[in-house]
mmCIF file of C-alpha atoms in Angstrom:
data_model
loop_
_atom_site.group_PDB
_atom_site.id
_atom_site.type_symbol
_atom_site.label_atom_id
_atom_site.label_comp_id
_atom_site.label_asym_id
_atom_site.label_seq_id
_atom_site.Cartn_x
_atom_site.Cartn_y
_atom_site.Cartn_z
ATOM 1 C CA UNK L 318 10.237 33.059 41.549
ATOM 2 C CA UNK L 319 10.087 36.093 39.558
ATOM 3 C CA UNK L 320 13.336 34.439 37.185
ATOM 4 C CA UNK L 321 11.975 31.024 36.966
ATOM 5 C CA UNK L 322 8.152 32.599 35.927
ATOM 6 C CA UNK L 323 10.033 35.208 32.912
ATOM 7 C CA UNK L 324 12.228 31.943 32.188
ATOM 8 C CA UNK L 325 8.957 29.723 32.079
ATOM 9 C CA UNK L 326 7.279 32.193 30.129
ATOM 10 C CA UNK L 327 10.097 32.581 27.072
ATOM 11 C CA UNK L 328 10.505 28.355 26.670
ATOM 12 C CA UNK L 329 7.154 28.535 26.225
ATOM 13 C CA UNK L 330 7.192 31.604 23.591
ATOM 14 C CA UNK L 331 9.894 29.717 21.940
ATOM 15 C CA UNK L 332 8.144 26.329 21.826
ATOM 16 C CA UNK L 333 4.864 28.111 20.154
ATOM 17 C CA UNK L 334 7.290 29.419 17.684
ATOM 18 C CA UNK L 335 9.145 26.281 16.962
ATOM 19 C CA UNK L 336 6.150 24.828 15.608
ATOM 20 C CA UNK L 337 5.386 24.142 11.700
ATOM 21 C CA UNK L 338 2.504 23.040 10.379
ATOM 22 C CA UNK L 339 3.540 21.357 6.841
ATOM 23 C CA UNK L 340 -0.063 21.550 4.918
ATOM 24 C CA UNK L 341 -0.167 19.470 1.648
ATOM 25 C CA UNK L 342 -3.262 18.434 -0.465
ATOM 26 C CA UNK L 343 -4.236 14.687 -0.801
ATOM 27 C CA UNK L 344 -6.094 14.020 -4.382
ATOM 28 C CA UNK L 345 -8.346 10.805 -5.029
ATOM 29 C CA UNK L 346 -8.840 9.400 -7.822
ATOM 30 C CA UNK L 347 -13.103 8.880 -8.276
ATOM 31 C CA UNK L 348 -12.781 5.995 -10.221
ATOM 32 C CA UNK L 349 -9.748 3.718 -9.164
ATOM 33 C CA UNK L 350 -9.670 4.897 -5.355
ATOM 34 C CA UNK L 351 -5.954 5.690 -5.473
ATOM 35 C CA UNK L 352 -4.762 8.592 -3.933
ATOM 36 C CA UNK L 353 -1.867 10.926 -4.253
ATOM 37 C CA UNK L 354 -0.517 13.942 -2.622
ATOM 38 C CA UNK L 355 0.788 17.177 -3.973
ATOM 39 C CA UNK L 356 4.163 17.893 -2.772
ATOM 40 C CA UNK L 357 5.301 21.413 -2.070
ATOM 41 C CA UNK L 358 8.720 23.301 -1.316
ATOM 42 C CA UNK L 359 9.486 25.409 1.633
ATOM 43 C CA UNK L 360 12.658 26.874 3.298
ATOM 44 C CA UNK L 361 12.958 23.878 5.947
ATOM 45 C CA UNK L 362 13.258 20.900 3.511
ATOM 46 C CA UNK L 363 10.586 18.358 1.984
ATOM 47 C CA UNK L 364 7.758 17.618 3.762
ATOM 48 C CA UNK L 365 7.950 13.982 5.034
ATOM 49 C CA UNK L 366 4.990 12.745 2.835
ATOM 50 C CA UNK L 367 6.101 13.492 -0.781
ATOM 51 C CA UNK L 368 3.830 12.510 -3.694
ATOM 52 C CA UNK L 369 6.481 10.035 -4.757
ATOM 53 C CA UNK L 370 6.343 8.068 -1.784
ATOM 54 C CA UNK L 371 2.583 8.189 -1.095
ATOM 55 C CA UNK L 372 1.790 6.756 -4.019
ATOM 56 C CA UNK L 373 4.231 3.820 -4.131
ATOM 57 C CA UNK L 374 2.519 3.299 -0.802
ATOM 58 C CA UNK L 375 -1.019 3.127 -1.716
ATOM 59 C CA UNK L 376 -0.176 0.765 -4.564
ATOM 60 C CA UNK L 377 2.033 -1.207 -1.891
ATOM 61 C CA UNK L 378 -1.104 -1.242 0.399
ATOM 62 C CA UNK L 379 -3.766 -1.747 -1.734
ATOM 63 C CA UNK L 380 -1.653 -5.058 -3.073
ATOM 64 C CA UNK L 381 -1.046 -6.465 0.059
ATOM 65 C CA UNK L 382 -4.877 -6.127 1.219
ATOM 66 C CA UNK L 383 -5.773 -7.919 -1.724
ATOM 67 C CA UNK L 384 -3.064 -10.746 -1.664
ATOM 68 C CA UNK L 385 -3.873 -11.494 1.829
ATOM 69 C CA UNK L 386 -7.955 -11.787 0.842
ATOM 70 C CA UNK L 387 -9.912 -14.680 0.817
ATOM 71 C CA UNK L 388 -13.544 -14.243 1.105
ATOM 72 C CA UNK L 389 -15.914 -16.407 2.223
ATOM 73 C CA UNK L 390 -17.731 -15.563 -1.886
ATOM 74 C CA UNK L 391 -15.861 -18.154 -4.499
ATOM 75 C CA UNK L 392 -17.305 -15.205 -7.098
ATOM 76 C CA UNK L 393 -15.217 -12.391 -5.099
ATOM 77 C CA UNK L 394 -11.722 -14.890 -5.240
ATOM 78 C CA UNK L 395 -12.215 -16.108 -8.712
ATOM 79 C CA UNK L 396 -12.464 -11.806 -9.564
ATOM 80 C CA UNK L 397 -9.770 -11.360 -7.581
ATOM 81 C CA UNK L 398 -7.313 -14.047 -8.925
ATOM 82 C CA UNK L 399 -8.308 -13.651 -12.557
ATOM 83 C CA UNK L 400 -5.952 -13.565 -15.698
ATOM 84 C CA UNK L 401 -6.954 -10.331 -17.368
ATOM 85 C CA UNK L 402 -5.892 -8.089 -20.311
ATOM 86 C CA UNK L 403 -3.683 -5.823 -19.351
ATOM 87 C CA UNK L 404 -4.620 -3.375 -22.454
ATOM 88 C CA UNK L 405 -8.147 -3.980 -21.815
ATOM 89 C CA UNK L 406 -8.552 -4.797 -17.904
ATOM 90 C CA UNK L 407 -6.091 -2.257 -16.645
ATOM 91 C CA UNK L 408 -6.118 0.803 -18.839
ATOM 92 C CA UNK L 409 -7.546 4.021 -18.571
ATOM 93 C CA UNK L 410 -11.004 2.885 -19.894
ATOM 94 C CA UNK L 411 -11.298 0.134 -17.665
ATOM 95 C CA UNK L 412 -13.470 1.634 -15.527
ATOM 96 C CA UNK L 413 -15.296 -0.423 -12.138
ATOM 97 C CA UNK L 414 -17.581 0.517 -9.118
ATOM 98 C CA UNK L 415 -15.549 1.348 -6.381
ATOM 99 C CA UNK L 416 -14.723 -1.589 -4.265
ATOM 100 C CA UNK L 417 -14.648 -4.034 -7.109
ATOM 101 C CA UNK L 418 -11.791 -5.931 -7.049
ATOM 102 C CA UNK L 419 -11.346 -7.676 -10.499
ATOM 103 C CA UNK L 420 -8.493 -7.809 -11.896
ATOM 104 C CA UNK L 421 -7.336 -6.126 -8.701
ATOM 105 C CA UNK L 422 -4.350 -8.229 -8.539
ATOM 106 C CA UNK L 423 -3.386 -8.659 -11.706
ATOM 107 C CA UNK L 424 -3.319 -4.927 -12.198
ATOM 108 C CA UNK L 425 -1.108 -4.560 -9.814
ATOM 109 C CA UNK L 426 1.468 -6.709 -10.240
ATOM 110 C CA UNK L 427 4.288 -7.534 -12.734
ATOM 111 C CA UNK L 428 3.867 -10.758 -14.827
ATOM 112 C CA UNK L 429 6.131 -13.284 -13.366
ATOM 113 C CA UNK L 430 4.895 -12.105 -9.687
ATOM 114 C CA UNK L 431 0.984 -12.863 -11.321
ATOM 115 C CA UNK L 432 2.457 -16.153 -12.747
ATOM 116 C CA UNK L 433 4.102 -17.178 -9.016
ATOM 117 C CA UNK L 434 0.570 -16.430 -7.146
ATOM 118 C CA UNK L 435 -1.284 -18.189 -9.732
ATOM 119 C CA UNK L 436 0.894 -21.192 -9.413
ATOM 120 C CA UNK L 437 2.115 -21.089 -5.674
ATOM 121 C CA UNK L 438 -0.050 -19.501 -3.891
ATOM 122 C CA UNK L 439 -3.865 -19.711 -4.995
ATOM 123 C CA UNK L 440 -4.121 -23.298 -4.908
ATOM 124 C CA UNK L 441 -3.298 -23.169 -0.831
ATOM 125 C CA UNK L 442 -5.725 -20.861 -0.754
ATOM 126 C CA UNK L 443 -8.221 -22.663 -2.256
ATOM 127 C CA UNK L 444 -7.941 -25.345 -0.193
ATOM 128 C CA UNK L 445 -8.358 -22.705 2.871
ATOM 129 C CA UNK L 446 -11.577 -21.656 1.271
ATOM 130 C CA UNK L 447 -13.006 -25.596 1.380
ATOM 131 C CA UNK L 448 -12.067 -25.457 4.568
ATOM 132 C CA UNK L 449 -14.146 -22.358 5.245
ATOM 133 C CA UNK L 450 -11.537 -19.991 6.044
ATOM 134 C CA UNK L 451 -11.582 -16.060 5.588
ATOM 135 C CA UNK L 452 -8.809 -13.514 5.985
ATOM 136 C CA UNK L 453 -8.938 -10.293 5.780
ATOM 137 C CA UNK L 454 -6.416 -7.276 6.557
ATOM 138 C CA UNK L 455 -7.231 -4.302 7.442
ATOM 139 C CA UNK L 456 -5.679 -1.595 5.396
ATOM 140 C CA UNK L 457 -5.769 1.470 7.688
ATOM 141 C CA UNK L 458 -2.945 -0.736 9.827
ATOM 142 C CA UNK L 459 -0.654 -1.458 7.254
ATOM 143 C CA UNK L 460 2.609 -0.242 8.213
ATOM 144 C CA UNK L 461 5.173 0.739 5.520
ATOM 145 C CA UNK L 462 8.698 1.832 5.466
ATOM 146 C CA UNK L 463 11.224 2.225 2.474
ATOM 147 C CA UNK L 464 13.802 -0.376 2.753
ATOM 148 C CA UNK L 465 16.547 1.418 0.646
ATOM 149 C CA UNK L 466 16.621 4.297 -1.976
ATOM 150 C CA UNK L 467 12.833 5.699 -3.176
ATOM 151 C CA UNK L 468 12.952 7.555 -6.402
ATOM 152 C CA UNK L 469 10.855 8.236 -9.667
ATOM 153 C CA UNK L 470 11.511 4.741 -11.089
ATOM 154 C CA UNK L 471 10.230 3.010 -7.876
ATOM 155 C CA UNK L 472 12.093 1.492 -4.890
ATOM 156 C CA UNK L 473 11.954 -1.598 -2.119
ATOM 157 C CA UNK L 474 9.673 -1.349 0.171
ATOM 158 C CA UNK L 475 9.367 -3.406 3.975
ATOM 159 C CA UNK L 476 5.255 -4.126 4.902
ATOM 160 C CA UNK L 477 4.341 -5.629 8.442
ATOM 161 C CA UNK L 478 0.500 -6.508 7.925
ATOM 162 C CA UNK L 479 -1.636 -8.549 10.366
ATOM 163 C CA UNK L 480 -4.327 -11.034 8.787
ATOM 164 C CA UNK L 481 -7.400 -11.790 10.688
ATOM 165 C CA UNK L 482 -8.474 -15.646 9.860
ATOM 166 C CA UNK L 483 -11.747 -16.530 11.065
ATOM 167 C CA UNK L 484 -10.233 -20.121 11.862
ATOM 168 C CA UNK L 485 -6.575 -19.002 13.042
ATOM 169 C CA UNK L 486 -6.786 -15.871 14.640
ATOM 170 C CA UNK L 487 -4.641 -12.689 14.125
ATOM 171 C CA UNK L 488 -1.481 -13.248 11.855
ATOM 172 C CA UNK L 489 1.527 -10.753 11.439
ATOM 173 C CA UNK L 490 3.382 -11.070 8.670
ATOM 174 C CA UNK L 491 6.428 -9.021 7.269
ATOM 175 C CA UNK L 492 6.652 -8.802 3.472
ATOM 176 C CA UNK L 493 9.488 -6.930 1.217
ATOM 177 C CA UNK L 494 8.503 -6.072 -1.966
ATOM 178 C CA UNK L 495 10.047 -3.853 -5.087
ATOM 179 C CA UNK L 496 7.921 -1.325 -6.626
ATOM 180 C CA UNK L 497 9.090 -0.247 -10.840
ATOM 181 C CA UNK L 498 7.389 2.025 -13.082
ATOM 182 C CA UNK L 499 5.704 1.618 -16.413
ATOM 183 C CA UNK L 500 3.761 4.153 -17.577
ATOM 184 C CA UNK L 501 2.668 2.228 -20.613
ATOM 185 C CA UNK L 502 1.074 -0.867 -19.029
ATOM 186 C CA UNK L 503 0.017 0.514 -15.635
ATOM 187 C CA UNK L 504 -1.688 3.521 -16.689
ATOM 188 C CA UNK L 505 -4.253 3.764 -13.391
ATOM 189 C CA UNK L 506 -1.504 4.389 -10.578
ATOM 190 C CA UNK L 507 0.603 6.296 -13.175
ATOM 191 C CA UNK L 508 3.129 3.636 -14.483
ATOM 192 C CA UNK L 509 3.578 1.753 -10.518
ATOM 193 C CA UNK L 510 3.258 -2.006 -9.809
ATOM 194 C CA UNK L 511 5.169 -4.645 -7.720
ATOM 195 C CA UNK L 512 7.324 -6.323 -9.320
ATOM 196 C CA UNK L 513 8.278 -9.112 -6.754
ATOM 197 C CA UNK L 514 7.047 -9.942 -3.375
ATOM 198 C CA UNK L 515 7.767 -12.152 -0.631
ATOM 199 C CA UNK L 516 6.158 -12.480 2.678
ATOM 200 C CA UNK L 517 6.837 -14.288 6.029
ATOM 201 C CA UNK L 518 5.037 -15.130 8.882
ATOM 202 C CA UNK L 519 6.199 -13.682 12.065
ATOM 203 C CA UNK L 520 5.577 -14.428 15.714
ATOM 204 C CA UNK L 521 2.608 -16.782 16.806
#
């Protein structure tokens, strides 16, 4: 008993001392709502959450809420879905209240991608809305896992989301999408956007 108590004792001395706590500060952005984190280097590695990949994600996350949206407010879609200026809409200057979404979209995403939603995809959606559907997706349960290589210049990303329609019920869908960078025209999440997209619906 004596053996098995000392042995007890050191696995549990040497589990205390295993531990790591990796701290890292996450920054938000006032204005825009992004956030970022500030990466850090230590003797074991990179932490798992680098700044690179965190904020690929929240542009990733933030896009898919808003693709899968349609309110139950024709105003809210029509902000949502609108053709902007990207100079004038999506620059530094182009400052909203938080929680407006116009231009949300189109700030977001590359032109032909825009181009594809405005053509394919809003008018089904507008025929949900006469019907009086809603969706909505909740952002906190986004899940999001690199689907290759993630690096400076952006990466491919795989998204499993799950809409809730007020006329369909719960909806999972998976989604792969490529994130690039352009500093120059996508000033507010420092140069990221999606560049193409493409969803499926999964399940029942």
């Amino acid at each position: 008993m004596f053996l098995l108590v000392i042995f007890m004792c050191a696995l549990l001395l040497w589990a205390v001392r295993s531990q790591r706590v990796d701290p890292f500060i996450v920054s938000i952005n006032n204005i825009t709502g992004q956030w970022t984190t500030l990466d850090h280097s230590h003797k074991n590695g990179p932490i798992e959450y680098t700044a690179l990949g965190s904020l690929q994600q929240s542009v990733l996350g933030n896009f898919v809420a808003n693709w899968f949206t349609i309110s139950g407010d024709d105003a809210a879609n029509e902000r949502m879905w609108k053709t902007c200026e990207r100079r004038d809409d999506c620059g530094t200057n182009a400052t909203r209240p938080y929680g407006d979404t116009t231009c949300a979209l189109y700030c977001a995403s590359g032109g032909e991608l825009f181009a594809r939603l405005i053509k394919d995809i809003v008018p089904g959606y507008q025929l949900r809305v006469a019907n009086g559907e809603r969706w909505v997706v909740d952002k906190a349960q986004i899940q999001m896992q690199p689907a290759g290589e993630i690096n400076e210049n952006g990466g491919t990303w795989r998204v499993l989301a799950t809409i809730q329609s007020n006329i369909n019920g719960d909806m999972t869908v998976i989604g792969f999408a490529k994130i690039v960078r352009n500093i120059d025209s996508y000033p507010l999440t420092l140069g990221y956007y999606v560049a193409d997209f493409n969803a499926y619906k999964i399940g029942e």
